[in-house]
C-alpha atoms as one frame of an Amber mdcrd trajectory, in Angstrom:
protein
   0.020  -0.045   0.007   2.788   2.393   0.877   4.518   1.857  -2.477   1.306
   2.503  -4.393   0.723   5.630  -2.391   4.239   6.861  -3.111   3.694   6.147
  -6.797   0.490   8.156  -6.790   2.193  11.060  -5.194   5.096  10.868  -7.662
   2.576  10.906 -10.628   0.757  14.012  -9.159   4.017  15.830  -8.711   4.896
  15.151 -12.352   1.502  16.467 -13.407   1.945  19.534 -11.235   5.431  20.124
 -12.776   3.961  19.949 -16.326   1.117  22.287 -15.442   3.474  24.827 -13.929
   5.693  24.674 -17.040   2.650  25.094 -19.307   1.443  28.141 -17.288   4.945
  29.617 -17.357   5.024  29.226 -21.148   1.783  31.169 -21.481   3.020  33.859
 -19.170   6.232  34.252 -21.060   4.283  34.382 -24.316   2.137  37.186 -22.969
   5.233  39.054 -21.766   6.635  38.642 -25.288   3.573  40.122 -26.787   3.642
  43.058 -24.486   7.355  43.715 -25.153   6.822  43.496 -28.906   3.997  46.039
 -28.533   6.369  48.402 -26.739   8.954  48.015 -29.572  11.436  45.996 -27.428
  12.299  43.305 -29.971  15.137  41.690 -28.028  13.108  41.351 -24.919  10.133
  39.973 -26.901  12.479  37.360 -28.602  13.842  36.247 -25.315  10.324  35.832
 -23.915   9.066  33.790 -26.852  12.151  31.486 -26.760  11.533  31.082 -23.005
   7.854  30.108 -23.822   8.938  27.382 -26.209  11.584  26.134 -23.885   8.940
  25.711 -21.104   6.436  24.140 -23.450   7.830  22.940 -26.917   4.321  21.915
 -27.959   2.870  25.499 -27.473   2.260  26.839 -31.032   1.656  30.502 -30.528
   5.159  31.612 -29.440   6.635  29.994 -32.544   4.192  32.002 -34.672   5.009
  35.216 -32.683   8.786  34.600 -33.246   8.140  34.355 -36.950   6.149  37.658
 -36.885   8.992  39.266 -34.834  11.873  38.138 -37.023  10.173  38.667 -40.445
  10.529  42.550 -40.505  14.272  42.312 -39.571  15.097  40.236 -42.667  15.467
  36.957 -40.832  12.953  35.420 -43.064  14.305  31.869 -43.296  14.200  31.579
 -39.586  10.696  33.204 -39.527   9.379  30.691 -42.010  10.778  27.845 -39.897
   8.876  29.213 -36.856   5.687  29.753 -38.890   5.898  26.166 -40.152   6.513
  24.813 -36.645   3.552  26.699 -35.311   1.288  25.334 -38.088   2.517  21.762
 -37.545   1.586  22.052 -33.822  -1.751  23.770 -34.272  -3.025  23.576 -37.861
  -6.580  24.546 -36.762  -5.531  27.700 -34.883  -6.723  30.710 -36.906  -4.003
  33.063 -35.673  -1.223  30.583 -36.377  -2.625  29.715 -39.802  -3.099  33.392
 -40.807   0.568  34.222 -39.842   1.818  31.262 -41.861  -0.295  31.959 -44.898
   0.678  35.662 -45.123   4.361  34.692 -44.948   4.120  32.112 -47.689   2.307
  34.405 -50.019   4.647  37.329 -49.343   7.651  35.130 -49.851   6.175  33.195
 -52.777   7.330  29.998 -51.019   4.612  27.832 -52.626   6.716  24.845 -53.373
   8.098  24.872 -49.844   4.592  25.085 -48.453   2.953  22.358 -50.584   4.726
  19.458 -48.924   3.668  20.588 -45.437   0.062  21.254 -46.570  -0.259  17.835
 -48.175   1.157  16.171 -45.089  -1.340  17.975 -42.873  -4.249  17.023 -45.121
  -3.111  13.433 -45.071  -3.310  13.466 -41.237  -6.311  15.899 -40.943  -8.406
  15.686 -44.133 -11.190  17.766 -42.691  -9.079  20.886 -42.299 -10.875  22.861
 -45.006  -8.880  26.029 -44.617  -5.702  24.038 -45.362  -7.274  22.526 -48.414
  -8.431  25.850 -49.770  -5.048  27.349 -49.237  -3.397  24.581 -51.117  -5.858
  24.968 -53.984  -5.170  28.723 -54.063  -1.440  28.144 -54.222  -1.776  25.712
 -57.032  -3.902  28.187 -58.992  -1.347  30.968 -58.373   1.277  28.677 -60.005
  -0.981  27.864 -62.889  -1.016  24.192 -61.909  -4.653  23.947 -62.762  -4.883
  20.165 -63.259  -3.415  19.673 -59.780  -5.918  22.286 -58.467  -8.820  20.318
 -60.025  -7.670  17.168 -58.167  -7.634  19.032 -54.869 -10.943  20.520 -55.457
 -12.472  17.163 -56.177 -10.822  15.708 -53.062 -12.162  18.547 -50.914 -15.654
  18.177 -52.405 -15.667  14.482 -51.642 -14.655  15.123 -47.949 -16.418  18.276
 -46.802 -18.816  19.210 -49.596 -19.396  22.414 -51.481 -19.512  25.878 -50.177
 -19.234  29.353 -51.784 -15.436  29.598 -51.579 -14.792  26.150 -53.047 -17.381
  26.838 -55.778 -15.561  30.062 -56.612 -12.288  28.260 -56.928 -13.918  25.446
 -59.146 -15.479  28.123 -61.312 -12.220  30.019 -61.804 -10.415  26.867 -62.897
 -13.193  25.655 -65.097 -13.347  29.017 -66.911  -9.727  28.682 -67.748  -9.657
  24.966 -68.726 -13.055  24.945 -70.411 -15.333  22.002 -70.617 -13.875  18.543
 -71.070 -15.032  16.240 -73.865 -14.428  12.501 -74.211 -11.807  11.852 -76.927
 -13.361   9.167 -79.189  -9.917   8.240 -80.402  -8.445   7.829 -76.943  -7.034
   4.362 -76.197  -8.360   4.698 -72.623 -11.868   3.301 -72.457 -14.571   5.449
 -70.875 -17.120   4.237 -68.415 -20.761   5.157 -67.551 -21.793   5.390 -63.916
 -25.259   5.103 -62.347 -25.740   6.388 -58.787 -28.824   5.648 -56.819 -28.819
   7.608 -53.523 -31.035   9.773 -51.440 -29.983  13.485 -51.716 -27.717  12.589
 -54.532 -26.329  16.092 -54.900 -24.671  15.642 -51.462 -23.122  12.279 -52.393
 -22.137  12.674 -56.066 -18.617  14.187 -55.371 -17.707  11.490 -52.964 -19.097
   8.760 -55.264 -17.139   9.987 -58.246 -13.924  10.323 -56.137 -14.328   6.729
 -55.082 -14.120   5.297 -58.578 -11.190   7.421 -59.842
């Protein structure tokens, strides 16, 4: 009984230690934000570094480090921090906004594509990530790749106005597709019977590609 009691105390002490470090990380992050607002870049940088040392899985200080370093010309370091923040918290609007702005300003689309695809493989329902990838592909005139991502997004999360706008833009450039009668690849006709078929058609078509 005594051994079990000691083990329980040890476990609680570890939990308390972790909670204290997490709280300290958030406090250092806030101090860094205040220092940056005062124009004290060196103090802010030290606070943000302290925050990630206390809690390496806390995304916001990485993003704040990126914002802090970007204007000083340390853009490679800044991009590294933006990417780390997105990796840790891909669904955080503040983290994603900072990352997206940096990628667009730098034109680092090829660099970003690998990370975005990896995130979508692990989190396919992250619609904002899918839309950003589609936007990047269109910016690079990689329209066929954009079509594939639009189709994938449709099959997972369905249609909305933003995705419809992207699809319309791409279709207006590529035009309508027609089956080539001389193509060696055979075509196939599909029949789908489903309730509310307009909600299912994208997923059904994606499943037979």
